[in-house]
Backbone as numpy.savetxt, mean C-alpha at the origin, in Angstrom:
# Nx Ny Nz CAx CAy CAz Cx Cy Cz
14.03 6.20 3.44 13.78 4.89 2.86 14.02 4.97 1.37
15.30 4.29 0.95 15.07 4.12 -0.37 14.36 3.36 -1.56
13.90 4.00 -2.47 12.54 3.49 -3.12 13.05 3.29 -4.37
13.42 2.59 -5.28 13.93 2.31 -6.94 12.72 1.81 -7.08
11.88 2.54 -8.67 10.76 1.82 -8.81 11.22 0.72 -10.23
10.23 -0.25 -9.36 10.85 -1.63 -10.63 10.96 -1.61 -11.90
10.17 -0.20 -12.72 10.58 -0.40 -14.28 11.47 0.01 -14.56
12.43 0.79 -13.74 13.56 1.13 -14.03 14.37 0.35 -13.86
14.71 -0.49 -12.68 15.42 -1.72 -12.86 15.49 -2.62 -13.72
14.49 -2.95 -14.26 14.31 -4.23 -14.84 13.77 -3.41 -16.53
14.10 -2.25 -16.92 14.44 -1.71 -17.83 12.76 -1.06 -18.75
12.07 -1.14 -17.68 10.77 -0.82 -18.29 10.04 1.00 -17.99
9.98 1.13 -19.11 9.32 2.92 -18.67 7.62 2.75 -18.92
7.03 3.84 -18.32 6.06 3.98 -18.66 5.58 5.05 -19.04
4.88 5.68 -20.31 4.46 6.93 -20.45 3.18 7.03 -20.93
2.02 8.44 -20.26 0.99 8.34 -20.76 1.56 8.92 -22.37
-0.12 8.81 -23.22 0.13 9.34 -24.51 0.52 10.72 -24.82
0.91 11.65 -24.12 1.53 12.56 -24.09 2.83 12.95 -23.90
3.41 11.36 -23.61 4.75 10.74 -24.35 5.61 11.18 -22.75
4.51 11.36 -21.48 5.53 12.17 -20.35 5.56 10.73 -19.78
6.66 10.37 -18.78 7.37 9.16 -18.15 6.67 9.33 -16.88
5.81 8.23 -16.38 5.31 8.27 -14.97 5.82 7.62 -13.68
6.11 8.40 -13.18 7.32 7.59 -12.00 6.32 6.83 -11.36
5.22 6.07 -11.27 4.59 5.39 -10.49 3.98 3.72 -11.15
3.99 3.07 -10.79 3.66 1.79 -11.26 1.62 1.85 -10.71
1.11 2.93 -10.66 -0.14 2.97 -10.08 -0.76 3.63 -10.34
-1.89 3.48 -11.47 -2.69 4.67 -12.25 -3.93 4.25 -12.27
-4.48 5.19 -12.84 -6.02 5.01 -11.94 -7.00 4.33 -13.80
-7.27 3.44 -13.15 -8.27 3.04 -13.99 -8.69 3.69 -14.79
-8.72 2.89 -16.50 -9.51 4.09 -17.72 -8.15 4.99 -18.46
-7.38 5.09 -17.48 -5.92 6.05 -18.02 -5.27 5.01 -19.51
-4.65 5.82 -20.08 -4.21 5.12 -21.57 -2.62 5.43 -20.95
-2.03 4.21 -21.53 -0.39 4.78 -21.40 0.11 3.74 -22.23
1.25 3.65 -22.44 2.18 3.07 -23.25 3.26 2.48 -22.38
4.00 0.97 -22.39 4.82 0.59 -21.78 5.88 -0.43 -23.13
7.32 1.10 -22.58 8.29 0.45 -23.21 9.00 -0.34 -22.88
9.89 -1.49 -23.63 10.69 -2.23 -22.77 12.48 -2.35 -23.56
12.87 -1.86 -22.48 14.61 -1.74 -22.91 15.08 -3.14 -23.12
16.79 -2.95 -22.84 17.29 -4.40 -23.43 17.26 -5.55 -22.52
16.74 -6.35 -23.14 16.89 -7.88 -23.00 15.25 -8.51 -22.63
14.28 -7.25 -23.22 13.30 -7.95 -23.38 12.76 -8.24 -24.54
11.79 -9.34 -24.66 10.91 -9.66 -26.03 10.33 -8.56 -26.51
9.89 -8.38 -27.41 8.73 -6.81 -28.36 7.57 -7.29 -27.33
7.04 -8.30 -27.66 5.87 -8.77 -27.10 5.46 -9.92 -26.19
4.81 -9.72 -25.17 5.21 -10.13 -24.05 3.64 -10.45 -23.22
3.23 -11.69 -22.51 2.36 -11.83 -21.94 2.02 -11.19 -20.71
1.20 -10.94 -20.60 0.55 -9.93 -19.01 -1.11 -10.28 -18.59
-0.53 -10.85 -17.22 -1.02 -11.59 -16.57 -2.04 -10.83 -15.51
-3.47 -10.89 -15.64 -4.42 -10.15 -14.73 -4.64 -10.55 -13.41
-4.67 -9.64 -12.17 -5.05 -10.56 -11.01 -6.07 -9.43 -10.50
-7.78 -9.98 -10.53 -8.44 -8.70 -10.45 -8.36 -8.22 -8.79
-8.79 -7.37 -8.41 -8.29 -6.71 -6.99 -9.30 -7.72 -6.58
-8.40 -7.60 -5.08 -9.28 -8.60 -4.18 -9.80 -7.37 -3.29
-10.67 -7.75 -1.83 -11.19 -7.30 -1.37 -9.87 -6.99 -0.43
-9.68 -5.64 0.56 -8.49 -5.74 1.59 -9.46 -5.92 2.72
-8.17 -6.96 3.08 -8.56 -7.08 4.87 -7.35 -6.65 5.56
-7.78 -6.03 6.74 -6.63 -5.25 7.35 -6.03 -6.37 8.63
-4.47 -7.25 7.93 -4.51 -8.28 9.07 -3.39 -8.03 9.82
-3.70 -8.06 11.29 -2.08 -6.99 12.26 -1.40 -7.61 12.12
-0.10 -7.29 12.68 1.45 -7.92 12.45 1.51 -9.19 13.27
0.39 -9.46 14.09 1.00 -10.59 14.98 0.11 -12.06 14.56
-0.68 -11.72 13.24 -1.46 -13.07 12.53 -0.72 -13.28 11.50
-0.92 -14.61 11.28 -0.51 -15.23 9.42 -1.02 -14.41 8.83
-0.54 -14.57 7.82 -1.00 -13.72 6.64 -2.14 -14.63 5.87
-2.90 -14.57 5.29 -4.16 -15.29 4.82 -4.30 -15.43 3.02
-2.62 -14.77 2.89 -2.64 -14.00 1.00 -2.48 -15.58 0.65
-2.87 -15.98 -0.25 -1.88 -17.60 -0.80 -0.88 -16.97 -1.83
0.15 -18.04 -1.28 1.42 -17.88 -2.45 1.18 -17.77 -4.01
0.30 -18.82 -4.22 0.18 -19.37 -5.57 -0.74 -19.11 -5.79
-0.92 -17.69 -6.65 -1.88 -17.10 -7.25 -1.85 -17.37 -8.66
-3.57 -17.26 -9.51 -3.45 -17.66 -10.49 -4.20 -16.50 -11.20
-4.16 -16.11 -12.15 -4.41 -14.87 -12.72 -5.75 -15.12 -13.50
-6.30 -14.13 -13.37 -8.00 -13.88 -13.66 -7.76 -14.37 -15.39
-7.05 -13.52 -15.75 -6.85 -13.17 -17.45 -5.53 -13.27 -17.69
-4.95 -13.34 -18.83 -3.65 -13.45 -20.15 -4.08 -12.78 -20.98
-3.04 -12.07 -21.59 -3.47 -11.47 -22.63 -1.89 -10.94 -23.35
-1.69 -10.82 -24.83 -0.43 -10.73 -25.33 -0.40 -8.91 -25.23
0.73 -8.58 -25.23 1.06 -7.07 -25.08 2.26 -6.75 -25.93
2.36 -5.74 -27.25 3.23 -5.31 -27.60 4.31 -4.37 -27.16
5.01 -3.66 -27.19 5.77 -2.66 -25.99 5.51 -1.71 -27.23
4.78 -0.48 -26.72 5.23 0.86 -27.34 3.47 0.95 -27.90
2.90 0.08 -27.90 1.26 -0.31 -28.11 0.47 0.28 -26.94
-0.44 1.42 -27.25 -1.73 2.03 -26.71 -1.67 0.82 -25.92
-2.51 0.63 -24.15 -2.66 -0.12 -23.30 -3.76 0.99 -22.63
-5.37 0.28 -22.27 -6.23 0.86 -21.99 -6.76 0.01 -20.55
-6.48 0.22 -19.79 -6.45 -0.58 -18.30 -8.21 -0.33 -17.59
-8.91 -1.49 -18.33 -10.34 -0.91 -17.57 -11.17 -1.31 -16.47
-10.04 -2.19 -15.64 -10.44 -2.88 -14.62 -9.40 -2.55 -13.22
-10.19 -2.67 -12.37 -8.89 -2.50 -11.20 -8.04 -3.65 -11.00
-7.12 -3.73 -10.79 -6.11 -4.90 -10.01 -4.53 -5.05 -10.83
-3.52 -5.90 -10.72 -2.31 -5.77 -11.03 -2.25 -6.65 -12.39
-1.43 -6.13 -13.44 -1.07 -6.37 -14.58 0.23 -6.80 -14.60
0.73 -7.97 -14.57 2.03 -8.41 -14.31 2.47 -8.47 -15.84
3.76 -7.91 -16.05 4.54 -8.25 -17.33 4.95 -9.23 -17.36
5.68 -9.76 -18.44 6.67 -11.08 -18.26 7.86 -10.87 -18.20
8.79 -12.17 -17.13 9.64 -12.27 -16.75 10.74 -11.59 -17.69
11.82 -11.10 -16.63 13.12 -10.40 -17.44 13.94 -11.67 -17.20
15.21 -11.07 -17.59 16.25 -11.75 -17.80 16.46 -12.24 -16.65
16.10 -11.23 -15.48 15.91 -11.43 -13.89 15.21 -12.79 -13.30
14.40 -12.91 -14.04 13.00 -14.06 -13.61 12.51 -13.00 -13.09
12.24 -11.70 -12.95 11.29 -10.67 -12.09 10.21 -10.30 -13.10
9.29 -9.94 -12.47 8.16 -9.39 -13.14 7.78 -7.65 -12.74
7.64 -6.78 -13.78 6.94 -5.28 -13.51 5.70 -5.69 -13.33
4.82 -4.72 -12.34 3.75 -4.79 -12.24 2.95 -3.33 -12.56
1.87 -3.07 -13.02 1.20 -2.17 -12.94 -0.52 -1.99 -12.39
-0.37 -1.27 -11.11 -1.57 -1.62 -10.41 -2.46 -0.90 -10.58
-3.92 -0.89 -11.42 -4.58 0.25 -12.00 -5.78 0.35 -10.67
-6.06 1.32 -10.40 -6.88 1.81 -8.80 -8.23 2.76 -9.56
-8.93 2.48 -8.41 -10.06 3.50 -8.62 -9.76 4.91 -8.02
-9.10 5.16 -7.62 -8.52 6.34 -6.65 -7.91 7.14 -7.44
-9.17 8.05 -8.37 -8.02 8.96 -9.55 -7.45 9.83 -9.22
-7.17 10.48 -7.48 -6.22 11.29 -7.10 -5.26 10.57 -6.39
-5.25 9.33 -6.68 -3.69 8.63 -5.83 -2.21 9.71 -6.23
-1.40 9.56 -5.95 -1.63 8.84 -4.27 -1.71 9.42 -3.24
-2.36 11.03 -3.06 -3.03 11.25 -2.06 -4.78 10.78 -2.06
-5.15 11.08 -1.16 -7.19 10.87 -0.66 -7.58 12.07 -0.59
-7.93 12.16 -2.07 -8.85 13.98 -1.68 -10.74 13.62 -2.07
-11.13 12.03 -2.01 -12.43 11.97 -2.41 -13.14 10.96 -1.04
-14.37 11.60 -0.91 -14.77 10.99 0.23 -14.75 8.99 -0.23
-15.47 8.92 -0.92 -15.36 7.33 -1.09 -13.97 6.82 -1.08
-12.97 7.14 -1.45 -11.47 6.83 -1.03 -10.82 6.69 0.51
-12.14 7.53 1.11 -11.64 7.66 2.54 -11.73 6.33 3.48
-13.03 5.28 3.30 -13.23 4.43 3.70 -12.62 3.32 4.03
-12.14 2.85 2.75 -10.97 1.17 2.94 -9.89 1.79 3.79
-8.93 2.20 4.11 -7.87 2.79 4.67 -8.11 2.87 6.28
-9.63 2.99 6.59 -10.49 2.71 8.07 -10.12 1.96 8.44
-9.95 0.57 7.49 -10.15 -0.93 8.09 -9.04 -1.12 8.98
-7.72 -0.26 8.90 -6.60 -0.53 10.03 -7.25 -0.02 11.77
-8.48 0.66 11.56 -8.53 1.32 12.76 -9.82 0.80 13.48
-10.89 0.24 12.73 -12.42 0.28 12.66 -12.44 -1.33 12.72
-13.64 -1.61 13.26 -13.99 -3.02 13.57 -15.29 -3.35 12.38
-15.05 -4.37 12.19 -15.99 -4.64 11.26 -17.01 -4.62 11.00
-17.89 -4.39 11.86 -19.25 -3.97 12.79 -19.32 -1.71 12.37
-18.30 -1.60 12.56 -18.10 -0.05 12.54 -17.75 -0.17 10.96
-17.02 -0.81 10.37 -17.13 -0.46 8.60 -18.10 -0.42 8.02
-19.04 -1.63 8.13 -20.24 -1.83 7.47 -21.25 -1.36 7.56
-21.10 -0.24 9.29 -22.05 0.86 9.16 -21.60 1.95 8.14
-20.04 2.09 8.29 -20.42 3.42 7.29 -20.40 3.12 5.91
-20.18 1.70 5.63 -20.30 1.14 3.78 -21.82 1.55 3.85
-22.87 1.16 4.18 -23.64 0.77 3.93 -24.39 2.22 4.24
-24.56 3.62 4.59 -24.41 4.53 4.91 -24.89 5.45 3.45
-26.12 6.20 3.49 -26.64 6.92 2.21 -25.48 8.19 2.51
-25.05 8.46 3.67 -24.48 9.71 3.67 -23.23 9.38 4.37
-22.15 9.08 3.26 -20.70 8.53 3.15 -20.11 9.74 4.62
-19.81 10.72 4.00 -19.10 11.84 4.66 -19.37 12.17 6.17
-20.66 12.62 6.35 -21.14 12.43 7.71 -20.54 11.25 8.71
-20.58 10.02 8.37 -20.69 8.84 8.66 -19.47 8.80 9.15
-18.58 8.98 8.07 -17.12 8.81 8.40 -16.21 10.04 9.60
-16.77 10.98 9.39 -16.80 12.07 10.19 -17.14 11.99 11.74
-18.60 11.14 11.75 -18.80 10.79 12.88 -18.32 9.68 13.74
-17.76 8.99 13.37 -16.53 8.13 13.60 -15.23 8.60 13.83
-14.34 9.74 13.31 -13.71 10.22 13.91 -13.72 10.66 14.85
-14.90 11.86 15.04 -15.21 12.75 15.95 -15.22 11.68 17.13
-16.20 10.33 17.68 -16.37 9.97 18.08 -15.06 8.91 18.89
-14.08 9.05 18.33 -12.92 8.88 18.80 -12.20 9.56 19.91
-12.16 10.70 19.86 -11.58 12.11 20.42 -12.26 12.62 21.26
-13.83 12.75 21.00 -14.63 13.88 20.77 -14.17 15.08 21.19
-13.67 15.06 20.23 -13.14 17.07 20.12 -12.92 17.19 18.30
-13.33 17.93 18.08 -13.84 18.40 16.89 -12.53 18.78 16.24
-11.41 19.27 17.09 -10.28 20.27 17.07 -9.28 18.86 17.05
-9.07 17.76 17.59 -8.26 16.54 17.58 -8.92 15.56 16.37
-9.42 15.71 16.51 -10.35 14.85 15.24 -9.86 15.54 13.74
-10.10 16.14 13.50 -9.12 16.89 12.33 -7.38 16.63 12.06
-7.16 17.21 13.54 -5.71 16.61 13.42 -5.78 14.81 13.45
-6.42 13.75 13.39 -6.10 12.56 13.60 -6.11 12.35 12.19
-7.61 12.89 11.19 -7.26 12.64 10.05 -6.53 13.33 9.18
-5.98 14.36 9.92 -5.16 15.15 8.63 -4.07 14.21 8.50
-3.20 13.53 9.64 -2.08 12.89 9.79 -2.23 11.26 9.26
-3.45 10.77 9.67 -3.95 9.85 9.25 -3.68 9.56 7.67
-4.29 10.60 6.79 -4.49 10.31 5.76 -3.04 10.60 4.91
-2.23 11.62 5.02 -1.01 12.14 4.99 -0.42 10.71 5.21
-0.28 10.00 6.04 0.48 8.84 5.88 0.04 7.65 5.06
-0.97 7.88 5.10 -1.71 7.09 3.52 -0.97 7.52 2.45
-1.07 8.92 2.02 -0.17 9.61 0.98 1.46 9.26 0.77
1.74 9.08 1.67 3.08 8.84 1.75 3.64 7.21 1.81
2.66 6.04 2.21 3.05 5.05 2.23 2.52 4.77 0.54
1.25 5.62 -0.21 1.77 5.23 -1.55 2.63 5.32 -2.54
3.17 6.47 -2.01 4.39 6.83 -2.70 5.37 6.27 -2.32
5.81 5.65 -0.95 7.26 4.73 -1.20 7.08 3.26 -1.35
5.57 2.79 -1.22 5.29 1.20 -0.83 4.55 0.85 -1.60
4.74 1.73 -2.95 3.61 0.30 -4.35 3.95 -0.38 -4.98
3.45 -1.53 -5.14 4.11 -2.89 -5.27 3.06 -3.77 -6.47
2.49 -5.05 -6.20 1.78 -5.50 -6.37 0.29 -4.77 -6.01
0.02 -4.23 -5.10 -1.30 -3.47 -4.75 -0.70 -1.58 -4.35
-1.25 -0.95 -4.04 -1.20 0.13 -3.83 -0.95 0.31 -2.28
0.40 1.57 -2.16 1.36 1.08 -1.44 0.49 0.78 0.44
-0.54 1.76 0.47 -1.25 1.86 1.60 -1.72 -0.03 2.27
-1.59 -0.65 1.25 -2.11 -2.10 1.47 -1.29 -2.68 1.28
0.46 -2.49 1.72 1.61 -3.51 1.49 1.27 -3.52 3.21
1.96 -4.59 3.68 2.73 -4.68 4.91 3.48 -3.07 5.37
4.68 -3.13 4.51 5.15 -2.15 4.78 3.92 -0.77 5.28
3.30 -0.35 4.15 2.08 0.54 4.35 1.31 0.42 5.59
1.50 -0.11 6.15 -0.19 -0.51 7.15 1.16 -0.41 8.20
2.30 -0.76 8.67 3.22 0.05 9.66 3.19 1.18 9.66
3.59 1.71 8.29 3.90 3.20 8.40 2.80 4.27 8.59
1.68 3.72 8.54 0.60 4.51 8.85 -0.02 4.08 9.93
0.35 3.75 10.84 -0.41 3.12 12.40 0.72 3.68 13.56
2.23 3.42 12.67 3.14 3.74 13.99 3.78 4.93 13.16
3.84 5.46 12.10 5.07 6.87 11.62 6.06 6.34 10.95
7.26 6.91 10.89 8.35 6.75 10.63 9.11 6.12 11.24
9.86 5.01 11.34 10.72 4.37 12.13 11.66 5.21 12.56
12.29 4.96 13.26 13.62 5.51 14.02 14.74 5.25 13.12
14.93 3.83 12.52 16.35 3.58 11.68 15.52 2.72 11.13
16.56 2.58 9.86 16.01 1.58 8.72 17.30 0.93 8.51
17.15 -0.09 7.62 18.33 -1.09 7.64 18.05 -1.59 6.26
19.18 -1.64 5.10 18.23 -2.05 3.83 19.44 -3.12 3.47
18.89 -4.39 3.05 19.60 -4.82 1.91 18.57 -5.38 0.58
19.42 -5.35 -0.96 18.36 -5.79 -2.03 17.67 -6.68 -1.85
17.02 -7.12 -0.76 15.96 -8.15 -0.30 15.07 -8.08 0.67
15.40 -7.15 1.53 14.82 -7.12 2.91 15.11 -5.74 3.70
14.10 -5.68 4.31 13.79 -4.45 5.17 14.02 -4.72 6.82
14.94 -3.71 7.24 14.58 -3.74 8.87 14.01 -2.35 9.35
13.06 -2.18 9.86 12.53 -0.71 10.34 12.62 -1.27 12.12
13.14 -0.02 12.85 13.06 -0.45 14.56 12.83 0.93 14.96
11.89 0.82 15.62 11.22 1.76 16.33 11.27 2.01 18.30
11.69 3.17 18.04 12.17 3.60 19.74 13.43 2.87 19.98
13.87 2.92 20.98 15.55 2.73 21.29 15.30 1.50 22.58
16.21 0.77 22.62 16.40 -0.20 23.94 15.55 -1.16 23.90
15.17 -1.06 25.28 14.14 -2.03 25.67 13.05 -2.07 25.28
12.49 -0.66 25.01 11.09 -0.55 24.45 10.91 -0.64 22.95
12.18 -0.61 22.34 12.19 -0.74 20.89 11.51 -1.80 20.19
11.73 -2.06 18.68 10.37 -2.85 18.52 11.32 -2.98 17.22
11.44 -4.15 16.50 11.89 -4.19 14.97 10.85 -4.85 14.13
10.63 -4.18 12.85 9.74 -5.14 11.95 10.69 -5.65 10.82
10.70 -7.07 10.55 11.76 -7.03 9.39 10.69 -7.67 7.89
11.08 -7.11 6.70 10.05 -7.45 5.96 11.04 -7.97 4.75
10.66 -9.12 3.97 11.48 -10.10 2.84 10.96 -9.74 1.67
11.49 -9.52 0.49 10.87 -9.54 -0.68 11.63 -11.14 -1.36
9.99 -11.86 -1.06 9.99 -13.37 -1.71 9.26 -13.49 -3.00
8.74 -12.08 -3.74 7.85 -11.81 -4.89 9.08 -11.91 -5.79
8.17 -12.28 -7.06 8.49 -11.78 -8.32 8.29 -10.33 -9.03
7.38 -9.29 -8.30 7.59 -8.68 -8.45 7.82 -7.34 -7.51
8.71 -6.82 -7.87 9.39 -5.24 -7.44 8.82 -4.70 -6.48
9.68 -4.76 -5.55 9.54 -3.73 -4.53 8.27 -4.46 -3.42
7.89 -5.70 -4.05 7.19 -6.58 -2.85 7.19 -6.85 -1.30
7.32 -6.26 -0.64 8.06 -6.69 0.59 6.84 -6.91 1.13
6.98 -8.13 2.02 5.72 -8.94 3.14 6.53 -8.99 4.61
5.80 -8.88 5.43 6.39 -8.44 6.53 6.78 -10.08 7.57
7.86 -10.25 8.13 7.95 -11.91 8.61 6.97 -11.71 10.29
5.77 -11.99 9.86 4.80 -12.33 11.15 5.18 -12.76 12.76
4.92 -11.91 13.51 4.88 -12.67 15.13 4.21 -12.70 15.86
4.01 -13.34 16.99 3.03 -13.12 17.91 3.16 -12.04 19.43
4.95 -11.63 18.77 5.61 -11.00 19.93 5.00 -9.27 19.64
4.48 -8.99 18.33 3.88 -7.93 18.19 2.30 -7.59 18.49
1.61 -8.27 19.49 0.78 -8.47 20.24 -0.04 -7.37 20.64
1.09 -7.55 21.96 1.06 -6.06 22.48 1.33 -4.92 22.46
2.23 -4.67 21.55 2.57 -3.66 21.06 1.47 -3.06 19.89
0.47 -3.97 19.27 0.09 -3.48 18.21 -1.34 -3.01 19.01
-1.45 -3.60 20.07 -3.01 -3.78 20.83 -2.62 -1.51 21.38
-1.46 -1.62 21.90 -1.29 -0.73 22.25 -1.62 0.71 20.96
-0.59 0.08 19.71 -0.98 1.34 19.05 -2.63 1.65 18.68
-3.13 0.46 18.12 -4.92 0.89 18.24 -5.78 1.46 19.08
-5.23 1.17 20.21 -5.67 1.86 21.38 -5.46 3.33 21.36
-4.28 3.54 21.11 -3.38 4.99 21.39 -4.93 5.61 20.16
-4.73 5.02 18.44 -5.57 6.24 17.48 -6.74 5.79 18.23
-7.35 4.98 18.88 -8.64 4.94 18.91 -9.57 5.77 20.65
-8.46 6.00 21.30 -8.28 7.22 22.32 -8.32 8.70 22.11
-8.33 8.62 20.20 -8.71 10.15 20.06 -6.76 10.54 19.57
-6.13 9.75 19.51 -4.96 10.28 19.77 -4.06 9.83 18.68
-2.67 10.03 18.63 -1.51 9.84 17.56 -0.48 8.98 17.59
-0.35 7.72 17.36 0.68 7.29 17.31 1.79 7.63 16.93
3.08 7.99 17.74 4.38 8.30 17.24 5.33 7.30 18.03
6.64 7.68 17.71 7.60 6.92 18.49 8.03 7.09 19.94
7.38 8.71 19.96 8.18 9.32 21.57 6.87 8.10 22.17
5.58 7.79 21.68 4.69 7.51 23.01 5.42 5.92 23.33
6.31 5.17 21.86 6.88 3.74 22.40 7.48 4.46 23.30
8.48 5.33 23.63 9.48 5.33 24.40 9.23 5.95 25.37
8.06 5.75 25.61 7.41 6.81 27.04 7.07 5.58 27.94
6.27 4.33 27.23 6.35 3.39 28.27 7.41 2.63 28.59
């Protein structure tokens, strides 16, 4: 899957104060960095706050519930090459390029993104698997780790599969932030919440607008196609059906059997 991250397109770098270039549009809250802007932008430039919302994990076969027309918490003017001290979570939109596109920078509480090496990180990322009834036991939970633990285990119960569900589990968390951050952090794009429920697609299909991922071959195959209708980079929202139903009822079933979603099990039924 090819990944161009948007400040390079649209001519924007980012470096902490140690003057090193961060290939990620996704830093963790409290971090200081500096954002330059190449040709054909203004010195100084408005940036637009949208504080994080809460995620809800919604499957491929509902509307989407995001509204188009979002309006930003905060404004605030930004010089390029000016200390920037990010002390809130959620996305920092630059202003428009020559493009009409916007860079985004999404500041997270997750100061080991974009892997999950802290138990409280482990939780939101549940919501693709866990019923809401089962989250709010383990939010609400004096003993985070246990909790979450016992919920795996309780999947499988085998102590020995349960390990492997979250080693792979979370590993694809890792990996959908690194090719799928966008406006939010990549684990909570569309794209993200496929690639960590079903794997790797079988073939991908790219043009500068849109995504095709199809999974398993023939009859049993399955395509997701996803549009980038954002202003900003690397946005892609996935086009909703109801024909992914059963197929999606199936993969929850498959992790929640203790077990792994891959492609051989589409092409087994």
């Amino acid at each position: 899957i090819k990944n161009n991250p948007g400040f390079n397109d649209d001519k924007y770098i980012v470096k902490n104060l140690s003057d090193d270039v961060l290939f990620s549009n996704v830093i963790a809250v409290g971090q200081d960095v500096r954002v330059l802007g190449g040709f054909g932008t203004e010195p100084t430039v408005n940036v637009e706050f949208y504080r994080e919302k809460k995620y809800v994990a919604i499957p491929p076969y509902l509307g989407s519930s995001v509204n188009a027309t979002n309006i930003p918490d905060s404004v605030f003017s930004y010089t390029f090459g000016d200390k920037l001290h990010l002390l809130e979570p959620g996305l920092y939109a630059f202003g428009s390029t020559v493009k009409n596109e916007k860079f985004g920078i999404v500041a997270t509480g997750n100061t080991s993104y974009p892997s999950v090496t802290k138990v409280a990180d482990m939780l939101e990322p549940m919501k693709l698997l866990c019923t809401e009834r089962e989250f709010a036991v383990m939010d609400t939970s004096n003993a985070l780790k246990p909790s979450i633990d016992a919920f795996w285990l309780g999947l499988s119960k085998s102590e020995k599969n349960a390990k492997e569900q979250i080693r792979v589990f979370y590993s694809r968390v890792a990996l959908a932030n690194m090719l799928f951050p966008s406006s939010v952090e990549g684990w909570k794009t569309d794209r993200g919440m496929i690639y960590i429920m079903l794997g790797p697609p079988t073939v991908v299909n790219i043009t500068p607008n849109s995504e095709e991922w199809i999974y398993g071959n023939g009859e049993q195959g399955m395509m997701f196609t996803f549009e980038n209708n954002s202003e900003i980079r690397n946005d892609f929202s996935l086009l909703r059906s109801n024909a992914y139903q059963s197929l999606w009822q199936q993969v929850t079933a498959t992790w929640r059997s203790g077990k792994i979603f891959t492609v051989s099990k589409l092409n087994d039924e």
